[in-house]
C-alpha positions in Angstrom: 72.3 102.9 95.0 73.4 99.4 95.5 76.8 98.7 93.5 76.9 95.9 91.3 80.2 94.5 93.3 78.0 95.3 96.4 75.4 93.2 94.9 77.4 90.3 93.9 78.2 90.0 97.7 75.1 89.9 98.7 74.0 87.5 96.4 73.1 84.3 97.3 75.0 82.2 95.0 78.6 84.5 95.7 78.5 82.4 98.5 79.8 85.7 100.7 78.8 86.7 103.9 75.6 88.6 104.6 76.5 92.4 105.8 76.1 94.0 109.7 74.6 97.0 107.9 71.7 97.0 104.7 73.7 96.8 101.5 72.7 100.6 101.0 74.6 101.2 104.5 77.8 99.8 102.6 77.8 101.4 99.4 77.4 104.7 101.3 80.1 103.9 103.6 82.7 102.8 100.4 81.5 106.4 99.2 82.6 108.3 102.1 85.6 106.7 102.2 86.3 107.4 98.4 85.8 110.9 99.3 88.6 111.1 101.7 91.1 109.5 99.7 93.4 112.3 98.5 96.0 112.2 96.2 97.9 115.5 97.4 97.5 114.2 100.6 100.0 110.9 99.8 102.3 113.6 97.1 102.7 115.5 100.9 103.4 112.5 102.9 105.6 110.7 100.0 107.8 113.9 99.7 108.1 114.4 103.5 109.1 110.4 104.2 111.3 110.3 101.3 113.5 113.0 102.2 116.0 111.5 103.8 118.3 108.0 104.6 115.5 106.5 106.2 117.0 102.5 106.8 116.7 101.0 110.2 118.1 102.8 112.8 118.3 106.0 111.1 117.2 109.4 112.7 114.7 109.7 109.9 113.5 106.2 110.3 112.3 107.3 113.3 111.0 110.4 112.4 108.6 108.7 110.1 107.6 106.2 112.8 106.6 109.0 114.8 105.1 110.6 112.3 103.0 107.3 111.2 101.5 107.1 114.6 100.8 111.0 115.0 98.8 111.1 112.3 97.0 108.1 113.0 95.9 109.3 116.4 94.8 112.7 114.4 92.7 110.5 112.5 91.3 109.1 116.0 92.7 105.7 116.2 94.6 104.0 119.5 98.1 104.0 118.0 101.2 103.3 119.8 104.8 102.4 118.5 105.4 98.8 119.8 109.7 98.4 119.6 111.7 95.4 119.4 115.4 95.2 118.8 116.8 93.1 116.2 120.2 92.6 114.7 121.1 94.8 112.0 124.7 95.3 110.6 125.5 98.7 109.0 128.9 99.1 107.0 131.5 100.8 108.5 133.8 100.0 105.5 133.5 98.5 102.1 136.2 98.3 99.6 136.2 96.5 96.0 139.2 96.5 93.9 140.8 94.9 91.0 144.6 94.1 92.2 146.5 96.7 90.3 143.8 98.5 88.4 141.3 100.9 89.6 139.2 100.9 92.6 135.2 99.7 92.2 131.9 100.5 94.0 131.2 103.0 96.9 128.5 104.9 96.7 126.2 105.7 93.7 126.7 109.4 92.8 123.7 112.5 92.5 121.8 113.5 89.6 121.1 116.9 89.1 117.3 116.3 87.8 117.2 114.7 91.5 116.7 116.3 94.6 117.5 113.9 97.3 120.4 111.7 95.5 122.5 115.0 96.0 121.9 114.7 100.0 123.1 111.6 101.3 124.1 112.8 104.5 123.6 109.7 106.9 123.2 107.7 103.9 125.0 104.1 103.8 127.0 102.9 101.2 126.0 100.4 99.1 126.0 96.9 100.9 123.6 93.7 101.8 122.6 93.1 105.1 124.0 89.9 106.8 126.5 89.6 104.8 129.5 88.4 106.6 133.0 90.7 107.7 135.6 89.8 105.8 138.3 91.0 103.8 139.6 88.4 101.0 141.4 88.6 97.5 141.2 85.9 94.9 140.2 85.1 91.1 137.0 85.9 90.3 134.0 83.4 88.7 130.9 84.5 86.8 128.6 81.8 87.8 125.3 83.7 85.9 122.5 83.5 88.9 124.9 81.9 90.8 122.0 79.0 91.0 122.1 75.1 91.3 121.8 74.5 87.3 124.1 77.3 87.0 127.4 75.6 89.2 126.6 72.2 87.2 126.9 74.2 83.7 130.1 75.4 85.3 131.0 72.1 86.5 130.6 70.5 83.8 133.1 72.7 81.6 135.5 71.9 84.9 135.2 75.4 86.3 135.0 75.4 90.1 134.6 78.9 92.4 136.3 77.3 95.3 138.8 79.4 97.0 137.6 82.0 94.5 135.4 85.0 94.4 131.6 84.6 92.6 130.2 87.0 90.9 126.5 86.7 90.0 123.7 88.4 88.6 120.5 89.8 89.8 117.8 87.6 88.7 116.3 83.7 88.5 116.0 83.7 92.4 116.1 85.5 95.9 119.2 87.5 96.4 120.0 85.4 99.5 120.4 82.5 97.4 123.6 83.9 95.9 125.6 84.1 98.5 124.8 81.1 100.2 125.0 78.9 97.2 128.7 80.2 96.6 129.7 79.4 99.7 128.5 75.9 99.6 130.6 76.0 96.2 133.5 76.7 97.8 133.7 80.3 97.1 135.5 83.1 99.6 133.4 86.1 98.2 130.7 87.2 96.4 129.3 89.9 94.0 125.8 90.8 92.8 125.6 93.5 90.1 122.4 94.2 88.1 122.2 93.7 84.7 120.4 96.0 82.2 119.0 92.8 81.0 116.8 93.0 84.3 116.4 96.9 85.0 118.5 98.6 82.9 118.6 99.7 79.5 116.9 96.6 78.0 113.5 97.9 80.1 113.8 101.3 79.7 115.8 104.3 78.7 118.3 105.3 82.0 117.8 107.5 84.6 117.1 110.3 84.5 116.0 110.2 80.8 113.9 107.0 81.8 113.1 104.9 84.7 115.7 102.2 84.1 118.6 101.6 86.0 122.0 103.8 85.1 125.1 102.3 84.7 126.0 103.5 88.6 123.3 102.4 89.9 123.5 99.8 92.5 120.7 97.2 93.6 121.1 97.3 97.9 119.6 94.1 99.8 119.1 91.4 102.3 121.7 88.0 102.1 120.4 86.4 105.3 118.4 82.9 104.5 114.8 84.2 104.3 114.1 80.9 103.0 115.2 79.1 106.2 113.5 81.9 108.4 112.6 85.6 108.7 112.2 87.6 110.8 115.8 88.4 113.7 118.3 86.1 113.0 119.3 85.6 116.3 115.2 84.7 117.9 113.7 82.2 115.8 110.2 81.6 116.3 109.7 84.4 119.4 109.7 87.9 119.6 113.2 89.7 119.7 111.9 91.6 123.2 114.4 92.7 125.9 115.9 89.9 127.6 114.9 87.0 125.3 117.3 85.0 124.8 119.3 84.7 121.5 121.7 82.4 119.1 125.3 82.9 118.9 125.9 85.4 116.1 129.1 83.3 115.1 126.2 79.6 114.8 123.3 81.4 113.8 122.3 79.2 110.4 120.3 82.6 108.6 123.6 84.5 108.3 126.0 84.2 105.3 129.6 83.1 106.0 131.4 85.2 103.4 131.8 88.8 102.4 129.2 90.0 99.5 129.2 93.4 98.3 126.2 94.4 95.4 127.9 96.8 92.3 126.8 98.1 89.7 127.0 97.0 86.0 129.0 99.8 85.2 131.6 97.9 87.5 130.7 94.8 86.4 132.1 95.9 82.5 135.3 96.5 84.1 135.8 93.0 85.7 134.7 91.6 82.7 137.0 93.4 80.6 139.9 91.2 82.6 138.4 87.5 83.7 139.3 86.1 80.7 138.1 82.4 80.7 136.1 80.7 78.4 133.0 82.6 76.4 130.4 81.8 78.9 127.0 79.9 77.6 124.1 81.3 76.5 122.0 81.3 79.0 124.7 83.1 80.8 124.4 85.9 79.0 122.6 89.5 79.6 122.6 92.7 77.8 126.1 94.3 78.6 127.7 95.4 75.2 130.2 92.2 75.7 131.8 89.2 75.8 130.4 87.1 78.7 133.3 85.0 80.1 133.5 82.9 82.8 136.7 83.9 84.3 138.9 81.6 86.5 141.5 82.2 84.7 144.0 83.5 86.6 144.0 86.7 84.7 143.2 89.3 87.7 142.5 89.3 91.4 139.7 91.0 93.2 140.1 92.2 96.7 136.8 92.5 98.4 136.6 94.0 102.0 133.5 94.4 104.3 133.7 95.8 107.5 130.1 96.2 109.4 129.2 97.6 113.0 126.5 94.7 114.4 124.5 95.5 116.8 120.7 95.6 118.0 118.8 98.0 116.5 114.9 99.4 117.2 112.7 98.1 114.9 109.8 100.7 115.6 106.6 99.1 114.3 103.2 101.6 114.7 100.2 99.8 115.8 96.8 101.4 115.2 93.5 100.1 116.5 89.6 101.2 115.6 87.9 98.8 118.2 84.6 96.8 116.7 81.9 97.1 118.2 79.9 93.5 117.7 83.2 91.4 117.5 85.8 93.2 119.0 88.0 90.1 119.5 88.2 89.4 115.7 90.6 91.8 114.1 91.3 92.5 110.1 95.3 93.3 110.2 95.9 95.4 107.2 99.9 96.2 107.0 102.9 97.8 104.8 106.2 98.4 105.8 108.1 102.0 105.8 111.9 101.3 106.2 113.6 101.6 102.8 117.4 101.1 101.5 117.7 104.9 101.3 115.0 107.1 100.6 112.2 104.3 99.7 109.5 106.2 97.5 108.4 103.5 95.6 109.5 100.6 97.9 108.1 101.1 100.7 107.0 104.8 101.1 104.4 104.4 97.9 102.5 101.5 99.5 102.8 103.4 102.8 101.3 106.5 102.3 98.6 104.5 100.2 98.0 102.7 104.0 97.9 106.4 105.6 94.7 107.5 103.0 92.8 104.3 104.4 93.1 105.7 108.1 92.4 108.7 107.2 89.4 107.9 105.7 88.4 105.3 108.0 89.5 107.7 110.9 87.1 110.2 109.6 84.7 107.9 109.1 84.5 106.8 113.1 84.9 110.7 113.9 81.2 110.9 112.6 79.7 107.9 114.1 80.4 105.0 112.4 82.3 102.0 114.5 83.3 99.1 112.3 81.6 95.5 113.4 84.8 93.8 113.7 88.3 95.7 115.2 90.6 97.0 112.5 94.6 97.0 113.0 96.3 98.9 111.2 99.9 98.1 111.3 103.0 100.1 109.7 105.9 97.9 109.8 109.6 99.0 110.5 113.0 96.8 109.3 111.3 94.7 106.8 114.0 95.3 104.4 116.3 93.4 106.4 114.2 90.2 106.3 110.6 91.1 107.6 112.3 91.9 110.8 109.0 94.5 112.2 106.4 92.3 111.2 107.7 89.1 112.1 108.8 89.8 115.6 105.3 90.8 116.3 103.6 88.1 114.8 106.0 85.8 116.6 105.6 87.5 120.3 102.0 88.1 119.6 101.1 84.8 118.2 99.1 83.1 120.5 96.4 86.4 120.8 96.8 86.1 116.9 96.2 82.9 116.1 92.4 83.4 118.2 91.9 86.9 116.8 93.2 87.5 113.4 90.4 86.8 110.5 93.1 87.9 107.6 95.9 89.6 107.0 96.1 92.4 104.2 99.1 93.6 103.0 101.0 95.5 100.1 104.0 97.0 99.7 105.6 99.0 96.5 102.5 100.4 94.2 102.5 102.2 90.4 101.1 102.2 88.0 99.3 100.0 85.5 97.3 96.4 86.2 95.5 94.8 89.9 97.6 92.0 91.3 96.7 90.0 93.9 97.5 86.7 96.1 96.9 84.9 98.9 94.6 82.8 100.4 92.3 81.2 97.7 89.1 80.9 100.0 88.9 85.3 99.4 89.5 84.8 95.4 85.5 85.9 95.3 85.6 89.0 97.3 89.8 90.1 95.8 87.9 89.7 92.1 84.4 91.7 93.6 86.7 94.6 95.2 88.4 94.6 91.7 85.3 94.9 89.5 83.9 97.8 91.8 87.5 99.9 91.8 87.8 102.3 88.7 91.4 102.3 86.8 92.4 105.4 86.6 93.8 105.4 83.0 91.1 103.8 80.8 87.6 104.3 83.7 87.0 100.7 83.1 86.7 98.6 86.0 90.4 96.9 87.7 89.3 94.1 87.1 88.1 94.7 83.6 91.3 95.7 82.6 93.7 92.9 83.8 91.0 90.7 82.3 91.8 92.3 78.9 95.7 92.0 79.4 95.3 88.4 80.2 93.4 87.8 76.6 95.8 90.2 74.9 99.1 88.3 76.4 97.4 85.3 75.5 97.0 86.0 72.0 101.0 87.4 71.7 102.5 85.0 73.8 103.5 87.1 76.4 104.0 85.7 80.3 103.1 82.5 81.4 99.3 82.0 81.6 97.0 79.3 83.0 94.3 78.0 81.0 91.8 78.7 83.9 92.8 82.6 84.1 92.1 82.6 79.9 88.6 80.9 80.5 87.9 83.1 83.3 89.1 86.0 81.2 87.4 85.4 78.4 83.9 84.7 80.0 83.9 87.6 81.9 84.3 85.4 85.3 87.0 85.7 88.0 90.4 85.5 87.8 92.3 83.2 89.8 94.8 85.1 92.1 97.9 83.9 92.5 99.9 81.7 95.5 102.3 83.8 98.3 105.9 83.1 98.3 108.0 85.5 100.3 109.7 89.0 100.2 106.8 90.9 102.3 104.9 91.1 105.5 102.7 88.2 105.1 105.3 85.4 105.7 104.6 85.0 109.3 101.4 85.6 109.3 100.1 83.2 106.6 103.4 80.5 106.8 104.0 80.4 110.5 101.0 81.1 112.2 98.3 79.6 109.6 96.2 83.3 109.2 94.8 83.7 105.6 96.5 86.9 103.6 96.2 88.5 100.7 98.8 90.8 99.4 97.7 93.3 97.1 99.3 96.0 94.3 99.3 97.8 91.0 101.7 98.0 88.7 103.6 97.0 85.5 103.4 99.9 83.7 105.9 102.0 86.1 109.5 101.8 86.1 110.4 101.3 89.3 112.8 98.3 88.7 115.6 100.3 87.5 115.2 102.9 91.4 115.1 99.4 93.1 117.2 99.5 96.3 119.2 102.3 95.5 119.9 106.3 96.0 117.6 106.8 92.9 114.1 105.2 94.7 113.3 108.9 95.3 110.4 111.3 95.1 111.7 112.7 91.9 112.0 108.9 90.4 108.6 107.8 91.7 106.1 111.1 90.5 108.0 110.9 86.8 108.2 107.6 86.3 106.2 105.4 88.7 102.7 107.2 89.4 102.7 110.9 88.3 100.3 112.3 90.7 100.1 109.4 92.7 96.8 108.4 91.2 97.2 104.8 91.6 98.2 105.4 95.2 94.2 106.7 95.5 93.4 103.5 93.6 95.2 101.3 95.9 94.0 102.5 98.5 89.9 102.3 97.5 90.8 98.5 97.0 92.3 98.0 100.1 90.0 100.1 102.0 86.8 98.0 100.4 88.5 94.7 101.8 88.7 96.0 104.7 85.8 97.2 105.2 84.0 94.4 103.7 85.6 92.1 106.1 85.0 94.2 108.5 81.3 94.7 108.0 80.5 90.9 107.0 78.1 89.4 109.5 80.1 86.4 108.4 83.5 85.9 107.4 82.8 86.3 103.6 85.1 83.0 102.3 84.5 80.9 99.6 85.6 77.4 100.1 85.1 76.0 96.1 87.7 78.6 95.0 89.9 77.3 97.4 89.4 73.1 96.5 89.9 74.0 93.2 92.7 75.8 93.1 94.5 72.9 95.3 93.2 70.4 92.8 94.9 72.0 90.0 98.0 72.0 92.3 97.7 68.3 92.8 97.5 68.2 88.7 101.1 70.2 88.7 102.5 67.6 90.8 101.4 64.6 89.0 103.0 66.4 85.8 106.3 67.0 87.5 106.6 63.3 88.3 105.7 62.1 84.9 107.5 64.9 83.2 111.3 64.1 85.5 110.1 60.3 84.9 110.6 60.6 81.3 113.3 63.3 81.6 115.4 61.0 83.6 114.8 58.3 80.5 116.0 60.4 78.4 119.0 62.1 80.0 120.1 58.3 80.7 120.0 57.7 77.2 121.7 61.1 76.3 124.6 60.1 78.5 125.2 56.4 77.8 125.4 57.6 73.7 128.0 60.1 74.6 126.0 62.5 73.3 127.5 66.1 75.0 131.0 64.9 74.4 130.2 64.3 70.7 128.4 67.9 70.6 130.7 69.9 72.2 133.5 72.0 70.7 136.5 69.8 71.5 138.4 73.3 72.2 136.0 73.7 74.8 134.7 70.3 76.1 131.7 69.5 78.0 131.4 66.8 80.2 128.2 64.4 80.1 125.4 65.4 82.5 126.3 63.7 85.9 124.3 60.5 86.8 121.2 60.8 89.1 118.8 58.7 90.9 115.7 58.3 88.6 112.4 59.0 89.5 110.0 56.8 91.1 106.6 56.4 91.4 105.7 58.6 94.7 102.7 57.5 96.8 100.1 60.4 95.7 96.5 58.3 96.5 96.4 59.4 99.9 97.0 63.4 99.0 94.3 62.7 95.7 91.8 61.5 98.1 92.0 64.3 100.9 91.9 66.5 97.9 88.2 64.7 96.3 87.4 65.4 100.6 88.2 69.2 100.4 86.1 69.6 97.3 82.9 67.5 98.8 83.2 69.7 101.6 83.9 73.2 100.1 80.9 72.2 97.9 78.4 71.3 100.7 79.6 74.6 102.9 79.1 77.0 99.8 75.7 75.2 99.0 74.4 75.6 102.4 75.3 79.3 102.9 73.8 80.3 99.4 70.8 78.9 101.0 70.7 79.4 104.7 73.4 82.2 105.2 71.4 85.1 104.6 68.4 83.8 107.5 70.7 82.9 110.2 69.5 84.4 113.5 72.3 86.1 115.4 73.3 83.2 117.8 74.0 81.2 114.5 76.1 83.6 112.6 77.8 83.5 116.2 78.7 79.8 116.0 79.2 80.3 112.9 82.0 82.9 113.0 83.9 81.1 115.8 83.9 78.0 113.6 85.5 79.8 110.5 88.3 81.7 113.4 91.7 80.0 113.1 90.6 77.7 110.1 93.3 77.9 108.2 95.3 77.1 110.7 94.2 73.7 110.1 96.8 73.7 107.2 100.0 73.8 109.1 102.1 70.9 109.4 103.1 70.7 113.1 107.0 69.8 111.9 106.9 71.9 109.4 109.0 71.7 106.1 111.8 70.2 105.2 115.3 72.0 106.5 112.8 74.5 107.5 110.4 74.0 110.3 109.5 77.5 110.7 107.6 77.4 106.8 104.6 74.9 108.5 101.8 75.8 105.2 101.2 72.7 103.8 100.2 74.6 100.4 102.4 77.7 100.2 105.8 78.2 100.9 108.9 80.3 99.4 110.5 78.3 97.3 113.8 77.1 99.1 115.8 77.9 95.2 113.4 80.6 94.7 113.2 82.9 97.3 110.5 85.4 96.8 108.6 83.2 94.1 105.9 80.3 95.8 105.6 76.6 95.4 102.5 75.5 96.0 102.4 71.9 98.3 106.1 72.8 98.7 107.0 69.4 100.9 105.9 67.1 97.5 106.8 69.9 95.1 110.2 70.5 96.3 111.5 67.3 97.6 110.3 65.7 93.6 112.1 68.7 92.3 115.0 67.9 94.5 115.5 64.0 94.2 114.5 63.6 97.6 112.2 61.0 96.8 111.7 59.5 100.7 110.5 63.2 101.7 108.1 63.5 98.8 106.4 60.3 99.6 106.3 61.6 103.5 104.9 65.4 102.9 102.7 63.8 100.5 101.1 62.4 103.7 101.9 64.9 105.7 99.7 67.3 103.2 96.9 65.2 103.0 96.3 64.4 106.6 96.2 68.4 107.4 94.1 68.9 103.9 91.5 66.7 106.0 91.8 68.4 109.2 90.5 71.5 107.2 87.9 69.4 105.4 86.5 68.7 108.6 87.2 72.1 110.1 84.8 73.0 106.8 82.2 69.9 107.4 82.1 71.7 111.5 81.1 74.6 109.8 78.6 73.8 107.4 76.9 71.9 110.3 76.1 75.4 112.4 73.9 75.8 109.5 72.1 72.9 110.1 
């Protein structure tokens, strides 16, 4: 029996792409591969990949790699481990003290409810990657999220981190940021410690009595500038193989200059106990049962020491092929990394074993006769904790077979339980929201889709998150919901922002309480099956989804896109940036009148003065007419494409779905700016991009977006033409299209 997702697809006016087998062909297949999906088969693989230190370069790191490709070739794929070696600095010493008083950090101690925190042999202590050596002792500044608004609050109260030692929170921006930010302040060293207000007790009760974060617990990461670049620090823009040639460790601009260390907010109370300083303001302040001050004072020194061993390590990516059989040169690349911190059960190993179901089934699937239309990769990346080392080396050194091959990308990464999430590339919002109204939820047997409809009314009503009107509407009516833009943090980055290949990354969640495990000895089995995903149920759930995108790319006699999703969603992008200039234009009015009255130094408490906001250049007008009108072209041609295929699509004879495929390959790659961005040629999307304050979190047309946002009001009038001339090479790349269909 035909499903109704199934039939929405094949309907004329989904606009989708007409199937290689009879829509009965593909609801049987999505059945058989329901049946294979197992959750004791991911509670088995999750225990077994989480039981030891498995970071880069570890013995069990490698284990798991061989593992990986073992059981894919079990499951009767071509797999191979394909290794490149990439820099990666472990500690060999780290050391955090406050100068006569006790010693801080090391490493996080066991819990007797869990197995694995009590074995930590091979284990490192907690640290961030790229970090620089250094061992340094000075007064210490709490500088909140240690972000630009943050140092001018600070600034302005005539507090200054130079020659000092920053300590920030978790939270408001990539982790990166921190550090790198600080040392353009001035500052010698740098601290990160989580605050409950993030993934401690204000979310949940503590581990092990909850899923939040205790007062040990310590938040591990990557410092390097993953907003300048990912992937190997040292080979930017090509594949970190043997021999290729590489930056000077000592120049290399992705690396931090000063010694960071992440704590805990356990240690974080005791620093604050002694800063002294001024109370710090309000928006400084978390959920630590104290006075927030600012320190500078001169009331204790820190001495922070970081020692690391840097060399090249293997960054073992498994690469697993089922060869199509009409199109075998267009591949769907499905991926999720398996490196962790320490153990990894919910980040990565949750997303990963999720991955191992879907070639499982799929495995079984072509053991009994089926071979999918198009080839399916299946890709299990190593080292993308560091900063998407695995998957963007071999993006990077594979990039010219990519960019003629790849059809999409299709990642995830941590899973739990709770609501669908989904983003990527806007041109598969129809077939992300038809995979979600065909996939059950596990907790309520409503559809996924049906349920994060009904959060989205319900926040709506109670004022919770930040919604757009078009997600209500869509909501409301029953329709689909927009899905959101890509920013950073995973293993889509190269493939969408470098090399132009539409991706979607995909996930559950919001109801687990994974935060408070997050990068540290405590993101274990025992964590993830009590608090996370008992029973791994949504690990069966993420993988039906996935598996029906797959497949349903796969299968699609052509590539099932749907251009008037993707026009629209620019449009409203174009609307955001219209509002940010009119919104900083009459900011800018009123800040100047704010500070020529004297206002701030009439408000303040004299005790504690503030100093008036400092001057800045006000915002112009910025040449938009050129981006609004190759945005009115993309719409006329998304229109006129999804208008012919509702008609024509479905009677196409074979040598026109032919032409017609080739014309939709490499598409989106239409969208890069040669150049690229901005202090960042390596980001090239014209319409996502990590935001360079932001980190993991997108902005959408980032060249206007972010040089408006940044007073750079020369770029902004440049990307804005930039933008538009590469929104009309993919209007025309669209118009190409539609005309195969005569």
């Amino acid at each position: 029996m035909m499903t109704l997702a199934i039939a929405a697809l094949m309907s004329g006016s989904s606009s989708m792409g007409a199937w290689a087998a009879t829509p009965a062909e593909i609801a049987a297949l999505e059945a058989r591969f329901d049946a294979s999906v197992k959750s004791a088969d991911q509670m088995a693989w999750l225990k077994q990949m989480a039981s030891a230190p498995n970071h880069v370069g570890s013995p069990h790191n490698l284990e798991n790699a061989r593992f990986i490709r073992d059981q894919f070739r079990a499951w009767g794929w071509q797999a191979e481990i394909e290794t490149f070696d990439v820099l990666y600095p472990t500690p060999l010493e780290t050391r955090l003290e406050i100068v006569g008083g006790p010693v801080l950090g090391g490493q996080e101690p066991g819990i007797p409810e869990d197995e694995t925190s009590n074995r930590l042999e091979g284990a490192l202590p907690p640290y961030v990657a790229f970090g620089a050596d250094g061992d340094v002792t000075a007064d210490v500044v709490y500088v909140n999220y240690g972000l630009p608004e943050d140092y001018e609050a600070l600034a302005r109260m005539g507090i200054s981190v130079k020659g000092k030692i920053a300590l920030a929170r978790y939270g408001g921006g990539w982790r990166g940021l921190k550090p790198k930010l600080a040392q353009e302040q001035g500052a010698i060293g740098s601290l990160i410690y989580s605050d409950p207000a993030q993934d401690g007790y204000g979310d949940a009760e503590v581990y092990p009595n909850g899923g939040g974060r205790p007062s040990t617990g310590v938040q591990r990461g990557s410092v390097a500038d993953m907003t300048l670049y990912p992937g190997d620090p040292l080979t930017p823009g090509y594949g970190a193989v043997k021999g290729a040639k590489r930056l000077d460790r000592a120049t290399a601009p992705a690396l931090m200059k000063i010694p960071t260390l992440p704590i805990s907010y356990g240690d974080a109370m005791k620093i604050f106990a002694v800063i002294g300083g001024p109370i710090a303001p309000a928006q400084f302040k978390g959920q630590l049962p104290l006075s927030y001050h600012t320190g500078g004072a001169g009331k204790v020194q820190l001495r922070l020491k970081v020692q690391s061993e840097w060399s090249l390590k293997p960054a073992n990516n498994v690469i697993a092929k089922l060869v199509g059989k009409d199109r075998p040169d267009e591949w769907v690349v499905r991926g999720n990394h398996f490196d962790g911190w320490v153990f990894g059960a919910s980040d990565p190993l949750s997303g990963m074993v999720a991955m191992m179901s879907e070639g499982k089934a799929l495995g079984a699937m072509a053991k009994a006769g089926w071979q999918p239309s198009r080839t399916i990769v299946y890709t299990a990346w190593d080292a993308e904790e560091p900063l998407l080392l695995g998957s963007t080396e071999w993006a990077e050194h594979h990039g010219d077979e990519l960019r003629k091959k790849a059809v999409e990308y299709l990642n995830s990464d941590s899973n739990g339980r709770g609501f669908f999430s989904a983003q990527g590339s806007h041109q598969y919002q129809k077939l992300v929201n038809a995979v979600a109204n065909d996939v059950k939820d596990p907790q309520t047997g409503v559809s996924a889709g049906a349920r994060l409809r009904a959060k989205v009314r319900a926040d709506a009503y109670d004022g919770r998150g930040r919604l757009s009107d078009a997600a209500l509407v869509a909501a409301e009516a029953g329709g689909d919901l927009p899905i959101g833009p890509l920013g950073s943090g995973s293993d889509y980055s190269a493939f969408l922002q470098h090399l132009g290949i539409p991706s979607l990354n995909i996930s559950y969640g919001g109801e687990n309480e994974s935060s408070g495990s997050y990068h540290s000895i405590y993101d274990s089995y025992d964590h993830f099956v009590r608090f996370d995903d008992p029973g791994l149920v949504y690990g069966a759930t993420l993988s039906q989804t996935m598996g029906r995108m797959v497949l349903r790319i796969a299968e699609a006699e052509v590539v099932p896109v749907r251009f008037t999703d993707l026009a629209a969603t620019v449009k409203g992008y174009l609307a955001e940036v219209r509002a940010l200039v009119s919104n900083r234009q009459r900011q800018d009015e009123k800040r100047a009148g704010l500070t020529a009255a004297g206002i701030y130094k009439l408000a303040s408490d004299p005790k504690v003065p503030v100093a008036e906001l400092p001057e800045v250049e006000k915002t112009p007008q910025i040449e938009l007419a050129a981006l609004e009108n190759a945005v009115a072209t993309l719409e006329a041609s998304a229109r006129a494409y999804d208008a012919a295929f509702a008609a024509k699509g479905g009677s196409l004879d074979a040598t026109a779905r032919d032409r017609l495929n080739k014309a939709l390959m490499g598409i989106d790659q239409a969208l890069l700016i040669p150049e690229g961005l901005p202090f960042r040629p390596w980001y090239r999307h014209s319409l996502y991009a990590p935001g360079r304050f932001t980190g993991y979190g997108a902005k959408t047309l980032p060249g206007v977006r972010e040089a408006i946002e940044e007073r750079r009001f020369a770029d902004a009038n440049a990307y804005a033409g930039k933008t538009a001339e590469a929104i009309l090479r993919f209007a025309a790349r669209i118009d190409a299209a539609r005309g195969v269909m005569g």
